mmCIF file of C-alpha atoms and ligand atoms in Angstrom:
data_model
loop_
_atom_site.group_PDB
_atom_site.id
_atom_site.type_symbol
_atom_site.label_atom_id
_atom_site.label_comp_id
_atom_site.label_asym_id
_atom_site.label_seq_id
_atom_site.Cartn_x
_atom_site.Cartn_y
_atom_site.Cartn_z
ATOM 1 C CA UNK A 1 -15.349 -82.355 -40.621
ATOM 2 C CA UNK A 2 -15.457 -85.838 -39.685
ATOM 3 C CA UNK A 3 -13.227 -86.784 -37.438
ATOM 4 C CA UNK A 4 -12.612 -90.516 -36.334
ATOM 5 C CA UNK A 5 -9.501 -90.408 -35.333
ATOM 6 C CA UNK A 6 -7.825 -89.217 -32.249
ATOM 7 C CA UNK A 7 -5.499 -87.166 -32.456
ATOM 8 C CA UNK A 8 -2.837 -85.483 -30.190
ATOM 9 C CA UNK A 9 -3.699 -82.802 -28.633
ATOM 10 C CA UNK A 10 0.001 -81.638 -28.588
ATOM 11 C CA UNK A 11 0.246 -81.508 -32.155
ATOM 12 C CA UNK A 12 -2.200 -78.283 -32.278
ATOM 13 C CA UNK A 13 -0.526 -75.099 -31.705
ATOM 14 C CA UNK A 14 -2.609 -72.534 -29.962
ATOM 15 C CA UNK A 15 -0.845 -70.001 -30.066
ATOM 16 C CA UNK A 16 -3.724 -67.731 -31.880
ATOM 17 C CA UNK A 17 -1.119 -64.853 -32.145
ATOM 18 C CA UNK A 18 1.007 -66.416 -34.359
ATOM 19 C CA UNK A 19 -1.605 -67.202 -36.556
ATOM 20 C CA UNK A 20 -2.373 -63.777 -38.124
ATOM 21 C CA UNK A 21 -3.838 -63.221 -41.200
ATOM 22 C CA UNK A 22 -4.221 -59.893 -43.586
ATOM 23 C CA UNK A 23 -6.121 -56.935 -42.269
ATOM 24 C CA UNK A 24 -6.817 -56.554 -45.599
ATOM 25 C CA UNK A 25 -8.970 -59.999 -45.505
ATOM 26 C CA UNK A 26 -10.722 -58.588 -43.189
ATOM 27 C CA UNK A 27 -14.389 -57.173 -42.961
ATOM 28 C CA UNK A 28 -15.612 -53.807 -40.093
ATOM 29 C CA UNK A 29 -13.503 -54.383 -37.096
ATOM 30 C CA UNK A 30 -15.472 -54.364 -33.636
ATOM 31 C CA UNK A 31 -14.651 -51.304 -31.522
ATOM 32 C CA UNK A 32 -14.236 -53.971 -28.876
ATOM 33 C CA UNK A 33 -11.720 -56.038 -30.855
ATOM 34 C CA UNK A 34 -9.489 -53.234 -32.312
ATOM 35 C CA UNK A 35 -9.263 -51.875 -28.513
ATOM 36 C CA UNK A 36 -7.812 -55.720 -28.438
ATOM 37 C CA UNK A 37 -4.227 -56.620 -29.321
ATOM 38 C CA UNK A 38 -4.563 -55.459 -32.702
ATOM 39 C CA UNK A 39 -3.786 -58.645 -33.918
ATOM 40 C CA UNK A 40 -6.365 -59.706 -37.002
ATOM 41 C CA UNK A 41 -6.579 -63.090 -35.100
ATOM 42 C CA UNK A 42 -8.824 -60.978 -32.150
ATOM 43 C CA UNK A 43 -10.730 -59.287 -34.591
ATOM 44 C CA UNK A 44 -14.328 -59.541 -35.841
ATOM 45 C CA UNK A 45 -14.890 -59.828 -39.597
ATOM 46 C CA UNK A 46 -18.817 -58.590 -41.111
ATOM 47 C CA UNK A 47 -20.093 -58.662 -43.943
ATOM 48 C CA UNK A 48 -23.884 -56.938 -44.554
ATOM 49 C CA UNK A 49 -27.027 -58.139 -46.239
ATOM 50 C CA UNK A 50 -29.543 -56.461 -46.823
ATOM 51 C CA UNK A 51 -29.181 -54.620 -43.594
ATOM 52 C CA UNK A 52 -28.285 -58.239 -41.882
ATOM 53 C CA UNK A 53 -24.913 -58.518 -40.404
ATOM 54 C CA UNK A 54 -22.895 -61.844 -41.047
ATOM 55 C CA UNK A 55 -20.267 -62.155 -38.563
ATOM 56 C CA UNK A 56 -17.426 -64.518 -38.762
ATOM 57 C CA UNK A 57 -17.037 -65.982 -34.894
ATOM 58 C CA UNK A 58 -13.254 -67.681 -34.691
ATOM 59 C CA UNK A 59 -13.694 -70.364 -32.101
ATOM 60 C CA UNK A 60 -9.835 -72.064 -32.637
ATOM 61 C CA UNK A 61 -7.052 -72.811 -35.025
ATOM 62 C CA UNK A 62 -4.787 -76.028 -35.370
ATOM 63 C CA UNK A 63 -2.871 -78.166 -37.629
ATOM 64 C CA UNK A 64 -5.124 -81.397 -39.028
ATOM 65 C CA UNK A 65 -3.966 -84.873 -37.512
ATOM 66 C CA UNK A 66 -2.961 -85.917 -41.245
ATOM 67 C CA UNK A 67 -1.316 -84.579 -43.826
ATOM 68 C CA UNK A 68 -2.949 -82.521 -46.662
ATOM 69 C CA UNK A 69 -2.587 -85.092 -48.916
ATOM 70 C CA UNK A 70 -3.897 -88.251 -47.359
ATOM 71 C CA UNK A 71 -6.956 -85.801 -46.389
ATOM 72 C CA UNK A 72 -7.558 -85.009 -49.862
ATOM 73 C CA UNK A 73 -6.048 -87.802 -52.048
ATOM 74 C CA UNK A 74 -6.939 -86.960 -55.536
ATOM 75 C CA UNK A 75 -5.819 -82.908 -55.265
ATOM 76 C CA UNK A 76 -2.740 -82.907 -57.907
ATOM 77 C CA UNK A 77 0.210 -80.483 -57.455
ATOM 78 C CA UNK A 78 -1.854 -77.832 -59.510
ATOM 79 C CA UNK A 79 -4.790 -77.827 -57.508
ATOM 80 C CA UNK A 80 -2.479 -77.268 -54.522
ATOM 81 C CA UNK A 81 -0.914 -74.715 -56.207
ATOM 82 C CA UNK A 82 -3.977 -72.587 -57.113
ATOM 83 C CA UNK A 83 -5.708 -73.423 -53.581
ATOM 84 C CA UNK A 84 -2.276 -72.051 -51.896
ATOM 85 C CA UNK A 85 -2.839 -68.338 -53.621
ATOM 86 C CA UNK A 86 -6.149 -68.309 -52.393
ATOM 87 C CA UNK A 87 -5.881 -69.459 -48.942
ATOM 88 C CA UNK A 88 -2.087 -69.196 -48.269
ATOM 89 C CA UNK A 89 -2.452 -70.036 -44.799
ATOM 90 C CA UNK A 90 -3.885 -73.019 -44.796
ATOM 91 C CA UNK A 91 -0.325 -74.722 -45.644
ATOM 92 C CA UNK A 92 2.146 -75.398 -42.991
ATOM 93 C CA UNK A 93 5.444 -77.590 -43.246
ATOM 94 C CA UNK A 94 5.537 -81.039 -44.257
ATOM 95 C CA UNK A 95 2.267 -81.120 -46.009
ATOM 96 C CA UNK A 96 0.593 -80.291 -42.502
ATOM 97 C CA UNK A 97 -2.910 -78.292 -42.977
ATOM 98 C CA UNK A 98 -3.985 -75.440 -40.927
ATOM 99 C CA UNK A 99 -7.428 -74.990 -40.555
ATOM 100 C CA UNK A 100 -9.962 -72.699 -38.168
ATOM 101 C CA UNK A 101 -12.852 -73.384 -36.913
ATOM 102 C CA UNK A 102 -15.175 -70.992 -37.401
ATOM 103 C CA UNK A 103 -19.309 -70.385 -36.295
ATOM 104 C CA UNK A 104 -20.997 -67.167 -37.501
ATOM 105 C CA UNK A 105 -23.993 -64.822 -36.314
ATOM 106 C CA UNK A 106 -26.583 -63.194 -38.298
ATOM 107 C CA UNK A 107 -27.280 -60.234 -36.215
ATOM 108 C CA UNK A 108 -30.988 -58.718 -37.705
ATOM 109 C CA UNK A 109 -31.883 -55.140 -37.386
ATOM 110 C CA UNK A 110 -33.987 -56.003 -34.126
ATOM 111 C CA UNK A 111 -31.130 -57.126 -32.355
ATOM 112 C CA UNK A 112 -31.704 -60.929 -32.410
ATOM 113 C CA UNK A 113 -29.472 -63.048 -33.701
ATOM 114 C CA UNK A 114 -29.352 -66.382 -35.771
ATOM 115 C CA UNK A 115 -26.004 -68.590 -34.313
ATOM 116 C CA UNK A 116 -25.049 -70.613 -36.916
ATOM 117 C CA UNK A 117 -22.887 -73.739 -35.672
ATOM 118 C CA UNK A 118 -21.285 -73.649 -31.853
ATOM 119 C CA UNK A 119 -17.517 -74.339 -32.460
ATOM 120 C CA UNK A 120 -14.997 -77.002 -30.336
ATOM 121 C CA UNK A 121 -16.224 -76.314 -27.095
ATOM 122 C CA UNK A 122 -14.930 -75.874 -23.799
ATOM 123 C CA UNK A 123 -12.374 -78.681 -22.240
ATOM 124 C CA UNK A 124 -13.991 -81.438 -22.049
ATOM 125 C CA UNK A 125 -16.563 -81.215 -25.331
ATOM 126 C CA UNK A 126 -17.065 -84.484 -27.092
ATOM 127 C CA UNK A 127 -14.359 -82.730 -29.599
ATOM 128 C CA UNK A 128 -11.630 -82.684 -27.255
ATOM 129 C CA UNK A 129 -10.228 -85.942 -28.180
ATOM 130 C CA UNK A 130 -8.819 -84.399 -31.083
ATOM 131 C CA UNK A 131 -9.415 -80.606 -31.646
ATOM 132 C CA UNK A 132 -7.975 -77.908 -29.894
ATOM 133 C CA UNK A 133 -10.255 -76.968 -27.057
ATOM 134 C CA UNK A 134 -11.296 -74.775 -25.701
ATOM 135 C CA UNK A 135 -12.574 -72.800 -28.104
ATOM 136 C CA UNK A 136 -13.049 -69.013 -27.803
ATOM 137 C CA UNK A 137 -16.588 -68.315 -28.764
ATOM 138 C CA UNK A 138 -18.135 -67.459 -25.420
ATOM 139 C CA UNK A 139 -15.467 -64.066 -25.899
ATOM 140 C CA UNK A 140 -15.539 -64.039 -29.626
ATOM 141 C CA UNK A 141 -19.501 -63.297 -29.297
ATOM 142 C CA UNK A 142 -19.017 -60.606 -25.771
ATOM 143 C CA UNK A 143 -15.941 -58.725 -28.842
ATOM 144 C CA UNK A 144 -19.227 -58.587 -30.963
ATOM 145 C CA UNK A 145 -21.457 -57.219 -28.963
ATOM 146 C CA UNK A 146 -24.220 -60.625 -28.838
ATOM 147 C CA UNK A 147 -25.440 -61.321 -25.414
ATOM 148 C CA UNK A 148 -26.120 -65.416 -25.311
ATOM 149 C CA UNK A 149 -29.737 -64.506 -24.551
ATOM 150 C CA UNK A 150 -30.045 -62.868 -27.765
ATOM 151 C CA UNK A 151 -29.455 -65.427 -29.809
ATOM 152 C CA UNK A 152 -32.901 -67.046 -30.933
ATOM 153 C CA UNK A 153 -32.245 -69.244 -33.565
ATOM 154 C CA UNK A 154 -28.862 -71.386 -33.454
ATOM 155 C CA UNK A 155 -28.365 -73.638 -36.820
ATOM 156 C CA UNK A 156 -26.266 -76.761 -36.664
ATOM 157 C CA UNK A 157 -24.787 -77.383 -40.106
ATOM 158 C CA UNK A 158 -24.478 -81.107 -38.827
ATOM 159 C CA UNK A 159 -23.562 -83.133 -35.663
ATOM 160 C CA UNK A 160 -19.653 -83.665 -35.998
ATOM 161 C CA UNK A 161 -17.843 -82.332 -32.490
ATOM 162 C CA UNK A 162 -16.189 -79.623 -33.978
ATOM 163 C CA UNK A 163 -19.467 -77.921 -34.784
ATOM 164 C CA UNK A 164 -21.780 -78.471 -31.939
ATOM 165 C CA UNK A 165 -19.119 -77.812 -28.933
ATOM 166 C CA UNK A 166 -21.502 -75.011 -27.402
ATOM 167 C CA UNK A 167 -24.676 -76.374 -28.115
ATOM 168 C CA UNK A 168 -25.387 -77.454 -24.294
ATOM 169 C CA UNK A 169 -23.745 -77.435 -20.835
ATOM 170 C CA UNK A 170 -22.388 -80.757 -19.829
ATOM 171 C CA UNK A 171 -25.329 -81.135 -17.213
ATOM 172 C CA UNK A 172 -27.667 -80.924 -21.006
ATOM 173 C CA UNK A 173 -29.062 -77.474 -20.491
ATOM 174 C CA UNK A 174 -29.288 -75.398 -23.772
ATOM 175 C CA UNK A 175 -26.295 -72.824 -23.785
ATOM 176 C CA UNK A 176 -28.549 -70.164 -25.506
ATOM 177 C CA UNK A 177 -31.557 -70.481 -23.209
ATOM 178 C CA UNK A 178 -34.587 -68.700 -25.666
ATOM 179 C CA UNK A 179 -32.614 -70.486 -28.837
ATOM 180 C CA UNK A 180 -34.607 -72.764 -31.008
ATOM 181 C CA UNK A 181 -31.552 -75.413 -32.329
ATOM 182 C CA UNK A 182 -32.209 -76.392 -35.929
ATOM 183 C CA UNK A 183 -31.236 -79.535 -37.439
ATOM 184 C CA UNK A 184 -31.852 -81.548 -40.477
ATOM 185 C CA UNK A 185 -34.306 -84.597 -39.414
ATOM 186 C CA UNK A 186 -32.109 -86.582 -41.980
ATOM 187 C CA UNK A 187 -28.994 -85.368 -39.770
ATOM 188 C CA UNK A 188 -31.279 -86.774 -36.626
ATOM 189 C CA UNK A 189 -32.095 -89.948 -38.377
ATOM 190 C CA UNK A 190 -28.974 -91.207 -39.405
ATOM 191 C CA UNK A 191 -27.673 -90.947 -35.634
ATOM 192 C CA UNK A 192 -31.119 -93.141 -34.484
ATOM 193 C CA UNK A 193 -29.980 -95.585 -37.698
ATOM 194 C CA UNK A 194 -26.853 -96.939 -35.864
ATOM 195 C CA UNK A 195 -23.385 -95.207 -34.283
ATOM 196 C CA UNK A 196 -25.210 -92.126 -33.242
ATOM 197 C CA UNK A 197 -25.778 -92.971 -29.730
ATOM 198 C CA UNK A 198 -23.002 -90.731 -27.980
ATOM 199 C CA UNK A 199 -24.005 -87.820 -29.815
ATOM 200 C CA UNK A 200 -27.944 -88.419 -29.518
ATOM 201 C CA UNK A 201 -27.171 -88.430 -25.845
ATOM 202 C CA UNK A 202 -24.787 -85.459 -25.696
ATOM 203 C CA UNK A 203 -26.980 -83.285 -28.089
ATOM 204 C CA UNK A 204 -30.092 -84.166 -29.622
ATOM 205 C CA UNK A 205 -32.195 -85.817 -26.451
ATOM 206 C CA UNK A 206 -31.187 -82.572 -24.230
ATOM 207 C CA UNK A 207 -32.515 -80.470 -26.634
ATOM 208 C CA UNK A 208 -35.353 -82.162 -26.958
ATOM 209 C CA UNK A 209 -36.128 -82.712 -23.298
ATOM 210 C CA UNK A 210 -36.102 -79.166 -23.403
ATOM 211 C CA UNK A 211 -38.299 -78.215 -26.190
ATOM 212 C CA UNK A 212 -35.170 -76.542 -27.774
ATOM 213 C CA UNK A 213 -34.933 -78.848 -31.102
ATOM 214 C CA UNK A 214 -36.686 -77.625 -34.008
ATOM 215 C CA UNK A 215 -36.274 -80.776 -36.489
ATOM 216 C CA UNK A 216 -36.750 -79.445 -40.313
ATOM 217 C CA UNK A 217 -36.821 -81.232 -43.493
ATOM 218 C CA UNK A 218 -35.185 -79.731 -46.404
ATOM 219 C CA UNK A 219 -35.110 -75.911 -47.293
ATOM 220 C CA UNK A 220 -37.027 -73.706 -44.323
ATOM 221 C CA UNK A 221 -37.542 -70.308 -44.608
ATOM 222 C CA UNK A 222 -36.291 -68.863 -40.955
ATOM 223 C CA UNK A 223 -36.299 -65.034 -40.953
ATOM 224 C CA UNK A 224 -37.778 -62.562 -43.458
ATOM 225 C CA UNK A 225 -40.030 -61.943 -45.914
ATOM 226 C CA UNK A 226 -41.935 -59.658 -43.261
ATOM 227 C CA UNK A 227 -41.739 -57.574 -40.448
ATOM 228 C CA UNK A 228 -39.016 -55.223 -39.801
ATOM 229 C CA UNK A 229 -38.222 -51.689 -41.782
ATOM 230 C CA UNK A 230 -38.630 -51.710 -45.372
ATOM 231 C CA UNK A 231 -34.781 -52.065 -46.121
ATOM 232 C CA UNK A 232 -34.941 -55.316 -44.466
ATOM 233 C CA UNK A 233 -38.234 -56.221 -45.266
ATOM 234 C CA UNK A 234 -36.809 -58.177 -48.072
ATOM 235 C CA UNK A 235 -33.492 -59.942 -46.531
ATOM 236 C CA UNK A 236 -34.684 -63.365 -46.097
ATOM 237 C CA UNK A 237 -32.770 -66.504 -44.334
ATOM 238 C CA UNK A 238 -32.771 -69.884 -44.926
ATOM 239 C CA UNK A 239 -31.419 -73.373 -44.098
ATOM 240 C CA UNK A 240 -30.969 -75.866 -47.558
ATOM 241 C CA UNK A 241 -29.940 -79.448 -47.802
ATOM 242 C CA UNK A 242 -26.331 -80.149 -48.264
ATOM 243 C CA UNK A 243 -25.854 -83.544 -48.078
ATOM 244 C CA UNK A 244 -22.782 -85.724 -48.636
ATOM 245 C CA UNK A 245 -20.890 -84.621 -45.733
ATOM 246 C CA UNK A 246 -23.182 -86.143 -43.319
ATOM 247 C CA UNK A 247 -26.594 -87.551 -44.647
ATOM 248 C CA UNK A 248 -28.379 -84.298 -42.908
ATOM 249 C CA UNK A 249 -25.616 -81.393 -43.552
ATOM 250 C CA UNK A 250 -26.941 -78.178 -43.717
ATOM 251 C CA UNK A 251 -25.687 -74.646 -45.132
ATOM 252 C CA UNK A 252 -27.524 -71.321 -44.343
ATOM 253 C CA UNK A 253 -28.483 -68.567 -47.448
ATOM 254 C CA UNK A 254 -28.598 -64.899 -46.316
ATOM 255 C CA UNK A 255 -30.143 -62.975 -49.129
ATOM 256 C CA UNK A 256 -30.624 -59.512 -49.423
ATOM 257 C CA UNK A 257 -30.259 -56.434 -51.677
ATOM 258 C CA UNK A 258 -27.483 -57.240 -54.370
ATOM 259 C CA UNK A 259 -25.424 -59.384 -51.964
ATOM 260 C CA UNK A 260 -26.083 -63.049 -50.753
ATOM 261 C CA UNK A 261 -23.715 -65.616 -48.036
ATOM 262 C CA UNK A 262 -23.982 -68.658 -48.350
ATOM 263 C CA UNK A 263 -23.084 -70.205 -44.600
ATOM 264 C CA UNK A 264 -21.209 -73.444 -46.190
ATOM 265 C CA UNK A 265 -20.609 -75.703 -42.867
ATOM 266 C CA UNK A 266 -18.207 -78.336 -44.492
ATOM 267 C CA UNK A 267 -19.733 -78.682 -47.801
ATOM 268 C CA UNK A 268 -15.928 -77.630 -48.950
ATOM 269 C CA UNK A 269 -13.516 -77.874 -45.914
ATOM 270 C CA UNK A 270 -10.058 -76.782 -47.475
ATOM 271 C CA UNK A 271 -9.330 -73.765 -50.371
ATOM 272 C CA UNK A 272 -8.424 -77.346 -53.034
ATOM 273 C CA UNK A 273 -12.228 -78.038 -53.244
ATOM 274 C CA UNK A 274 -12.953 -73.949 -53.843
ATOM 275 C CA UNK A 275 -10.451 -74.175 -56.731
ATOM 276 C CA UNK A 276 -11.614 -78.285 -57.747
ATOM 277 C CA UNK A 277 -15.008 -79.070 -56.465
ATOM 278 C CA UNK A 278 -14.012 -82.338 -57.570
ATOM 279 C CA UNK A 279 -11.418 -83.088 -54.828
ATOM 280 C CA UNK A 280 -12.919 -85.333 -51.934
ATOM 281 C CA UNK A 281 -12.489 -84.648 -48.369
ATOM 282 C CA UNK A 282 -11.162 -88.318 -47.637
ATOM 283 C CA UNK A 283 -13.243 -88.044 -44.401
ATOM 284 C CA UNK A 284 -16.805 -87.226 -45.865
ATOM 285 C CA UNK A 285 -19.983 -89.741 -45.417
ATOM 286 C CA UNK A 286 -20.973 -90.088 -48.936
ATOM 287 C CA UNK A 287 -18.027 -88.463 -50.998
ATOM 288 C CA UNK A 288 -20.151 -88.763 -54.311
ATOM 289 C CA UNK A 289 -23.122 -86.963 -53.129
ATOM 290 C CA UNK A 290 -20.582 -84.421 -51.577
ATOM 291 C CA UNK A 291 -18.761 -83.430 -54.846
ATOM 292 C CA UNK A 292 -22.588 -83.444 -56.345
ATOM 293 C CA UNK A 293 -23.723 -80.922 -53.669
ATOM 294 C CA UNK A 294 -20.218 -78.819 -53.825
ATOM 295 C CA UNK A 295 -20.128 -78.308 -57.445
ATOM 296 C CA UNK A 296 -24.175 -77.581 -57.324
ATOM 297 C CA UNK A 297 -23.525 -74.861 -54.361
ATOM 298 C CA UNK A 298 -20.257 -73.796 -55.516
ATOM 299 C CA UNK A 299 -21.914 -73.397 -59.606
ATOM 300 C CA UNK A 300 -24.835 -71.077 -57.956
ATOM 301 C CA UNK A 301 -22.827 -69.230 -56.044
ATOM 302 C CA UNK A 302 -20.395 -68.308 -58.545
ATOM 303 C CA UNK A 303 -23.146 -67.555 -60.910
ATOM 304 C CA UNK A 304 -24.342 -65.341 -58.155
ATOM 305 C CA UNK A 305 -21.672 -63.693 -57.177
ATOM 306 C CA UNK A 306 -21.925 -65.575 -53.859
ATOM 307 C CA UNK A 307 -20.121 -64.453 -50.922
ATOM 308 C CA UNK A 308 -18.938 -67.770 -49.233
ATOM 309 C CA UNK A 309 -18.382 -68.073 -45.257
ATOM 310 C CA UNK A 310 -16.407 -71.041 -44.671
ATOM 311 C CA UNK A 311 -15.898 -72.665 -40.702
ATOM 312 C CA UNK A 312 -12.653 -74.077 -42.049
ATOM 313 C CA UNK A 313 -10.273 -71.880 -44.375
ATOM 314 C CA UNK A 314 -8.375 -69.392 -43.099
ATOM 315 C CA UNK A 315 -10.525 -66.639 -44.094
ATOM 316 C CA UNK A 316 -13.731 -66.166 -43.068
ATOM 317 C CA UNK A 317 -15.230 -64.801 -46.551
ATOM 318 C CA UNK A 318 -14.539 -65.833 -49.987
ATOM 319 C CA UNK A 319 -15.745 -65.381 -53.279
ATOM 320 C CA UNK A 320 -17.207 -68.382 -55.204
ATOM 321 C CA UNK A 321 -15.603 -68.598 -58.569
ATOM 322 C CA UNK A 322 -17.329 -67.241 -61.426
ATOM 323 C CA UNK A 323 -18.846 -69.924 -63.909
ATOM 324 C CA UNK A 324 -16.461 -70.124 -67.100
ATOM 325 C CA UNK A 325 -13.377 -69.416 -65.239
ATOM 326 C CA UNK A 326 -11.097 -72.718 -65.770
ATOM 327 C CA UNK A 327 -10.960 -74.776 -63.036
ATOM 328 C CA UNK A 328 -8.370 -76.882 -64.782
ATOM 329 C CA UNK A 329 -5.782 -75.707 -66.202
HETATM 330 ZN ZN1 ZN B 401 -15.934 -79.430 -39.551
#
């Protein structure tokens, strides 16, 4: 999400435990986790493809800096309504919205895994003005079992703080040293175009120093297709445009067998855009060409039968909804 203004620290409760949701939203459980505190907030949700798991990585959890409504003006009491049945945590008192912040792995057959977005950060991240750092994905990827070094590939849906916290050290060294760090060259080119600087500096010339950035333009084919055992010969993955959001956003198809995720970044930030891909995020780049790329993915995926993995609802998988099912009442 975008995020340009501040916002006090104070006003995001951290206190993860009181933040649980339904076991029965949830996917396998680690071994690791459910030896945890039992709480679904400690727990690690999967979902397979194709003999590729997809796991949901909870980095933090807070209240947004404005209300619901000023964040998403044109939502009417209806949409509200049907969004609060389908992600009833999301809605605090007073109009406040809860949100997580979520990265996932795709953990292949050969061990290796694809990171996809890096979370808050630690104290200190570039997100810490405003989101509740640190984040927790440094133990949310030990509960799952992913060593950093495993981690080959690590896709950046796009450059706001929130999703790029543990991208790099603060010295600039790559967190995931044998990582290749995939971005968008139109997410690249609209820092270099004007207002990027602090980011280009944080992010984008450290990775590139180190021969870390792999700079793509448009859909790219990243795993699959060969290789592997025949199950999985056939499980592809792949980054697609998703603009609107930022000029360069980025979501992340895992296809497979009968099943595809679609890694969303913030094409749709709150459950009101799942239930009206009409409502605007007030915060987006380009809101037009965000409501054009939410009701393209969000039309695909329900025709699909699309499994949706979402950084900032509640839950870390949801179902698209089918094509022909009002959205209106
Ligand atoms: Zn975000």
């Amino acid at each position: 999400m975008n995020h340009g203004h501040p916002i006090e620290r104070s006003r995001f409760l951290l206190a993860a435990a009181a933040l649980g949701i339904g076991a029965t939203q949830l996917g396998r459980v680690t071994a690791a986790a459910a030896a945890g505190t039992g709480r679904s907030r400690t727990t690690t949700a999967v979902r397979s493809v194709g003999g590729f798991d997809v796991i949901a990585l909870y980095d933090a959890s807070g209240p947004f800096f404005t209300t619901r409504q000023v964040a998403f003006p044109t939502a009417t009491p209806v949409d509200w309504e049907r969004a609060e049945r389908l992600d009833p945590a999301a809605f605090g008192p007073d109009d406040q919205w809860n949100l997580d912040f979520r990265c996932y792995a795709i953990r292949r057959p050969n061990g290796r895994v694809i990171l996809v977005d890096t979370g808050v950060g630690p104290a200190g991240s570039p997100a810490s003005s405003w989101a509740p750092v640190p984040g927790h994905l440094p133990q949310r990827l030990i509960d799952a079992g992913i060593d950093t070094d495993d981690v080959d590939l690590v896709v950046l849906t796009h450059v706001h703080s929130d999703h790029v916290g543990w991208s790099v050290h603060p010295d600039g060294v790559p967190m995931f040293a044998n990582a290749r760090y995939v971005l968008q060259h139109d997410e690249i080119a609209a820092l270099e175009a004007g207002g990027g600087e602090a980011m280009l500096r944080y992010l984008v010339d450290p990775l590139r120093r180190a021969g870390r950035l792999w700079e793509v333009s448009g859909a790219t084919p990243l795993v699959g297709g060969s290789g592997g055992s025949d199950r999985c010969r056939s499980t592809t993955v792949r980054v697609v445009p998703t603009p609107g959001h930022t000029p360069g956003h980025q979501s992340v198809l895992v296809e497979g067998g009968r099943r595809q995720i679609a890694i969303t970044g913030d094409v749709l930030v709150h459950a009101v855009q799942l239930v009206n891909p009409d409502v605007g995020y007030r915060y987006e780049d380009d809101q037009e060409i965000a409501r054009v790329t939410r009701q393209a993915l969000l039309a695909e995926a329900g025709s699909r039968h699309t499994l949706l993995a979402t950084a900032h609802l509640r839950q870390p998988f949801v179902t698209a909804p089918s094509p022909g099912r009002p959205r209106h009442r």
